Amino acid sequence: MNELLISHYVLKTKVLGPYERSAIWVSGCCFDCDGCIAKEMNNQEATRIDVTSLVKVFTDANTEGITISGGEPFLQARALTGLVQNIRKNRDYGVIVYTGFDYKELLQTDDKDRKDFLREIDILIDGKYIKDKDDGLPYRGSSNQKIRLLTKRYKEEYNSYYMSGDKRNIEINVEPNHIYMVGVPSEYGLKTWRELKKRAEINGQ
Ligand code: SF4
């Protein structure tokens, strides 16, 4: 296995898919969506991390699965496939991925690494963020992005979790030297987060 370039990860969250799950944000994106909330994160210095160590971290976290976001996960498809396949050697593990690529585009790709990664995914939320189509619906940034069940794993949860929520939720994670926002924020949530972050920076976090 090799390395991943990441912004950060959290061991447990409840706002990025059904059940308590881990989440990781890879660093770097090939798109440039106007209004992208990950831009600041992608411009910060990334962490290079050994995939083997992440396999242990996420296996030990004992969550139902992981949500992978970014940045653009398909730019690091090979390492992410390694991550997921190796966690799955030890446990039954659900995988949700946010990507700026369209699903159709991914289905037609000749890139073996991307094809392999696509096969590991239970739910794909695809498409670039389009500011004018940001309708405030939960779990995605804009209405062109679709929540796609690629396997049967979350069939039951699709309606109860994804279709019943009517608002966006975020969590704020405070660590000794950093604070992170987790989830897809509403306009109000984003504003609140930016104010909190500004205050934290003033206080040296
Ligand atoms: S695809 Fe996602 S991370 Fe990349 S620029 Fe668009 S919103 Fe940002």
CSV table of C-alpha atoms and ligand atoms in Angstrom, one decimal:
chain,number,residue,atom,x,y,z
A,1,MET,CA,0.0,0.0,0.0
A,2,ASN,CA,1.1,3.6,-0.4
A,3,GLU,CA,0.4,7.0,1.0
A,4,LEU,CA,-2.5,9.4,0.9
A,5,LEU,CA,-2.4,13.2,0.9
A,6,ILE,CA,-5.1,14.3,3.3
A,7,SER,CA,-6.4,17.4,5.0
A,8,HIS,CA,-7.7,15.6,8.1
A,9,TYR,CA,-9.9,12.8,9.4
A,10,VAL,CA,-12.4,12.3,12.2
A,11,LEU,CA,-13.0,8.9,13.9
A,12,LYS,CA,-16.7,9.4,14.5
A,13,THR,CA,-19.4,11.6,13.0
A,14,LYS,CA,-23.2,11.4,12.6
A,15,VAL,CA,-23.7,14.0,9.9
A,16,LEU,CA,-22.1,12.4,6.9
A,17,GLY,CA,-24.3,9.4,6.3
A,18,PRO,CA,-26.2,6.7,8.2
A,19,TYR,CA,-24.9,5.4,11.5
A,20,GLU,CA,-21.9,6.6,13.4
A,21,ARG,CA,-19.1,6.7,10.8
A,22,SER,CA,-15.5,7.8,10.3
A,23,ALA,CA,-14.7,10.5,7.7
A,24,ILE,CA,-11.6,11.5,5.8
A,25,TRP,CA,-11.0,14.6,3.6
A,26,VAL,CA,-8.3,14.0,1.0
A,27,SER,CA,-6.3,17.0,-0.1
A,28,GLY,CA,-6.3,18.5,-3.6
A,29,CYS,CA,-9.0,18.9,-6.3
A,30,CYS,CA,-9.0,19.1,-10.1
A,31,PHE,CA,-12.1,21.2,-10.1
A,32,ASP,CA,-12.6,24.9,-9.2
A,33,CYS,CA,-16.3,25.2,-8.2
A,34,ASP,CA,-17.4,28.7,-7.4
A,35,GLY,CA,-18.3,28.8,-3.7
A,36,CYS,CA,-16.4,25.6,-2.8
A,37,ILE,CA,-16.3,25.4,1.0
A,38,ALA,CA,-13.3,23.1,0.9
A,39,LYS,CA,-11.1,25.7,-0.9
A,40,GLU,CA,-9.4,27.0,2.3
A,41,MET,CA,-8.8,23.4,3.4
A,42,ASN,CA,-7.3,22.5,0.1
A,43,ASN,CA,-5.0,25.5,0.2
A,44,GLN,CA,-3.6,24.6,3.6
A,45,GLU,CA,-0.6,22.3,4.0
A,46,ALA,CA,-1.6,18.7,3.5
A,47,THR,CA,-0.5,15.7,5.5
A,48,ARG,CA,1.1,12.8,3.8
A,49,ILE,CA,0.0,9.7,5.7
A,50,ASP,CA,0.8,6.0,5.3
A,51,VAL,CA,-2.3,4.0,4.3
A,52,THR,CA,-1.4,1.1,6.6
A,53,SER,CA,-1.5,3.3,9.6
A,54,LEU,CA,-4.9,4.6,8.5
A,55,VAL,CA,-6.3,1.1,8.1
A,56,LYS,CA,-5.5,0.5,11.8
A,57,VAL,CA,-6.9,3.8,12.9
A,58,PHE,CA,-10.3,3.3,11.1
A,59,THR,CA,-10.5,-0.4,12.0
A,60,ASP,CA,-10.0,0.4,15.7
A,61,ALA,CA,-12.6,3.3,15.5
A,62,ASN,CA,-15.3,0.6,15.3
A,63,THR,CA,-17.8,2.5,13.2
A,64,GLU,CA,-20.2,1.2,10.6
A,65,GLY,CA,-18.2,2.7,7.8
A,66,ILE,CA,-16.5,5.7,6.4
A,67,THR,CA,-17.3,8.8,4.3
A,68,ILE,CA,-14.6,10.0,2.0
A,69,SER,CA,-14.7,13.6,0.8
A,70,GLY,CA,-12.2,16.2,-0.2
A,71,GLY,CA,-10.8,17.6,-2.3
A,72,GLU,CA,-11.3,15.0,-5.0
A,73,PRO,CA,-11.2,11.4,-3.8
A,74,PHE,CA,-10.8,9.9,-7.4
A,75,LEU,CA,-7.5,11.7,-7.8
A,76,GLN,CA,-6.2,9.3,-5.1
A,77,ALA,CA,-8.3,6.3,-6.1
A,78,ARG,CA,-5.6,3.7,-5.8
A,79,ALA,CA,-4.6,4.5,-2.3
A,80,LEU,CA,-8.3,4.8,-1.2
A,81,THR,CA,-9.1,1.4,-2.7
A,82,GLY,CA,-6.2,0.0,-0.7
A,83,LEU,CA,-7.5,1.7,2.4
A,84,VAL,CA,-11.0,0.4,2.0
A,85,GLN,CA,-10.1,-3.2,0.9
A,86,ASN,CA,-7.8,-3.6,3.8
A,87,ILE,CA,-10.3,-2.4,6.4
A,88,ARG,CA,-12.8,-4.8,4.9
A,89,LYS,CA,-10.5,-7.7,5.5
A,90,ASN,CA,-11.2,-7.2,9.2
A,91,ARG,CA,-14.8,-5.9,9.3
A,92,ASP,CA,-18.0,-5.3,7.4
A,93,TYR,CA,-17.6,-1.7,6.3
A,94,GLY,CA,-19.8,0.8,4.4
A,95,VAL,CA,-18.2,3.3,2.1
A,96,ILE,CA,-19.8,6.6,1.0
A,97,VAL,CA,-17.9,9.0,-1.3
A,98,TYR,CA,-18.4,12.6,-2.4
A,99,THR,CA,-16.9,13.4,-5.8
A,100,GLY,CA,-16.9,16.3,-8.2
A,101,PHE,CA,-17.0,13.8,-11.2
A,102,ASP,CA,-20.3,12.8,-12.7
A,103,TYR,CA,-21.2,9.1,-12.2
A,104,LYS,CA,-21.6,8.6,-16.0
A,105,GLU,CA,-18.1,10.0,-16.5
A,106,LEU,CA,-16.7,7.6,-13.9
A,107,LEU,CA,-18.5,4.6,-15.5
A,108,GLN,CA,-16.9,5.4,-18.8
A,109,THR,CA,-13.4,5.9,-17.6
A,110,ASP,CA,-10.5,3.8,-18.9
A,111,ASP,CA,-8.6,4.5,-15.7
A,112,LYS,CA,-8.2,1.2,-13.9
A,113,ASP,CA,-7.6,2.8,-10.5
A,114,ARG,CA,-10.8,4.8,-10.7
A,115,LYS,CA,-12.8,1.8,-11.9
A,116,ASP,CA,-11.5,-0.3,-9.0
A,117,PHE,CA,-12.3,2.4,-6.5
A,118,LEU,CA,-15.8,2.8,-7.9
A,119,ARG,CA,-16.4,-0.9,-7.2
A,120,GLU,CA,-15.8,-0.4,-3.5
A,121,ILE,CA,-18.4,2.4,-3.1
A,122,ASP,CA,-21.8,1.8,-1.6
A,123,ILE,CA,-23.1,5.4,-2.0
A,124,LEU,CA,-21.8,7.9,-4.4
A,125,ILE,CA,-22.7,11.6,-4.2
A,126,ASP,CA,-21.6,13.0,-7.5
A,127,GLY,CA,-21.2,16.2,-9.5
A,128,LYS,CA,-19.6,19.5,-9.0
A,129,TYR,CA,-20.9,22.1,-6.6
A,130,ILE,CA,-23.0,24.7,-8.5
A,131,LYS,CA,-23.7,27.7,-6.4
A,132,ASP,CA,-26.9,28.7,-8.2
A,133,LYS,CA,-28.3,25.2,-7.6
A,134,ASP,CA,-27.7,25.2,-3.8
A,135,ASP,CA,-31.2,24.6,-2.6
A,136,GLY,CA,-30.4,23.9,1.0
A,137,LEU,CA,-31.4,20.2,0.9
A,138,PRO,CA,-29.4,18.0,3.3
A,139,TYR,CA,-26.3,15.8,2.5
A,140,ARG,CA,-25.3,17.5,-0.7
A,141,GLY,CA,-24.2,21.0,-1.8
A,142,SER,CA,-26.4,21.6,-4.8
A,143,SER,CA,-29.4,20.0,-6.5
A,144,ASN,CA,-27.4,18.6,-9.5
A,145,GLN,CA,-25.6,16.3,-7.1
A,146,LYS,CA,-27.3,13.0,-6.8
A,147,ILE,CA,-27.2,10.5,-3.9
A,148,ARG,CA,-26.6,7.2,-5.7
A,149,LEU,CA,-27.0,3.8,-4.2
A,150,LEU,CA,-24.3,1.7,-6.0
A,151,THR,CA,-24.9,-1.4,-3.8
A,152,LYS,CA,-27.8,-2.7,-1.7
A,153,ARG,CA,-26.0,-1.9,1.6
A,154,TYR,CA,-27.9,1.2,2.4
A,155,LYS,CA,-31.2,0.4,0.6
A,156,GLU,CA,-33.2,0.5,3.8
A,157,GLU,CA,-31.6,3.7,5.1
A,158,TYR,CA,-32.0,5.6,1.8
A,159,ASN,CA,-35.5,6.8,2.6
A,160,SER,CA,-35.3,6.9,6.4
A,161,TYR,CA,-32.0,8.8,6.4
A,162,TYR,CA,-31.5,10.6,3.1
A,163,MET,CA,-35.0,11.4,2.1
A,164,SER,CA,-36.6,12.3,5.5
A,165,GLY,CA,-34.2,15.0,6.7
A,166,ASP,CA,-35.2,18.5,5.8
A,167,LYS,CA,-32.2,20.5,7.1
A,168,ARG,CA,-28.4,20.5,7.0
A,169,ASN,CA,-26.5,19.6,10.1
A,170,ILE,CA,-22.9,20.2,10.9
A,171,GLU,CA,-20.7,19.2,13.8
A,172,ILE,CA,-17.8,21.3,15.0
A,173,ASN,CA,-14.8,19.2,16.2
A,174,VAL,CA,-12.4,21.0,18.5
A,175,GLU,CA,-8.9,19.5,18.9
A,176,PRO,CA,-5.9,20.9,20.8
A,177,ASN,CA,-4.5,22.7,17.7
A,178,HIS,CA,-7.3,22.7,15.2
A,179,ILE,CA,-11.1,23.1,14.8
A,180,TYR,CA,-12.9,21.3,12.0
A,181,MET,CA,-16.4,21.6,10.6
A,182,VAL,CA,-18.0,18.3,9.6
A,183,GLY,CA,-21.0,18.0,7.3
A,184,VAL,CA,-22.6,20.0,4.5
A,185,PRO,CA,-23.4,23.4,6.0
A,186,SER,CA,-26.4,25.6,5.5
A,187,GLU,CA,-25.8,29.3,4.8
A,188,TYR,CA,-26.3,30.0,8.5
A,189,GLY,CA,-24.1,27.0,9.5
A,190,LEU,CA,-21.3,28.2,7.3
A,191,LYS,CA,-21.4,31.7,8.6
A,192,THR,CA,-21.4,30.5,12.2
A,193,TRP,CA,-18.5,28.2,11.4
A,194,ARG,CA,-16.4,31.0,9.8
A,195,GLU,CA,-17.0,33.2,12.9
A,196,LEU,CA,-16.0,30.4,15.2
A,197,LYS,CA,-12.9,29.7,13.2
A,198,LYS,CA,-11.9,33.4,13.1
A,199,ARG,CA,-12.2,33.5,16.9
A,200,ALA,CA,-10.2,30.3,17.3
A,201,GLU,CA,-7.4,31.7,15.1
A,202,ILE,CA,-7.3,34.8,17.2
A,203,ASN,CA,-6.9,32.6,20.3
A,204,GLY,CA,-4.1,30.6,18.5
A,205,GLN,CA,-5.9,27.4,17.5
B,1,SF4,S1,-15.4,19.3,-6.5
B,1,SF4,FE1,-15.8,19.7,-4.4
B,1,SF4,S2,-13.8,20.1,-3.4
B,1,SF4,FE2,-13.5,20.2,-5.7
B,1,SF4,S3,-13.8,22.4,-6.1
B,1,SF4,FE3,-15.8,21.5,-6.4
B,1,SF4,S4,-16.8,21.7,-4.4
B,1,SF4,FE4,-14.6,22.0,-4.1
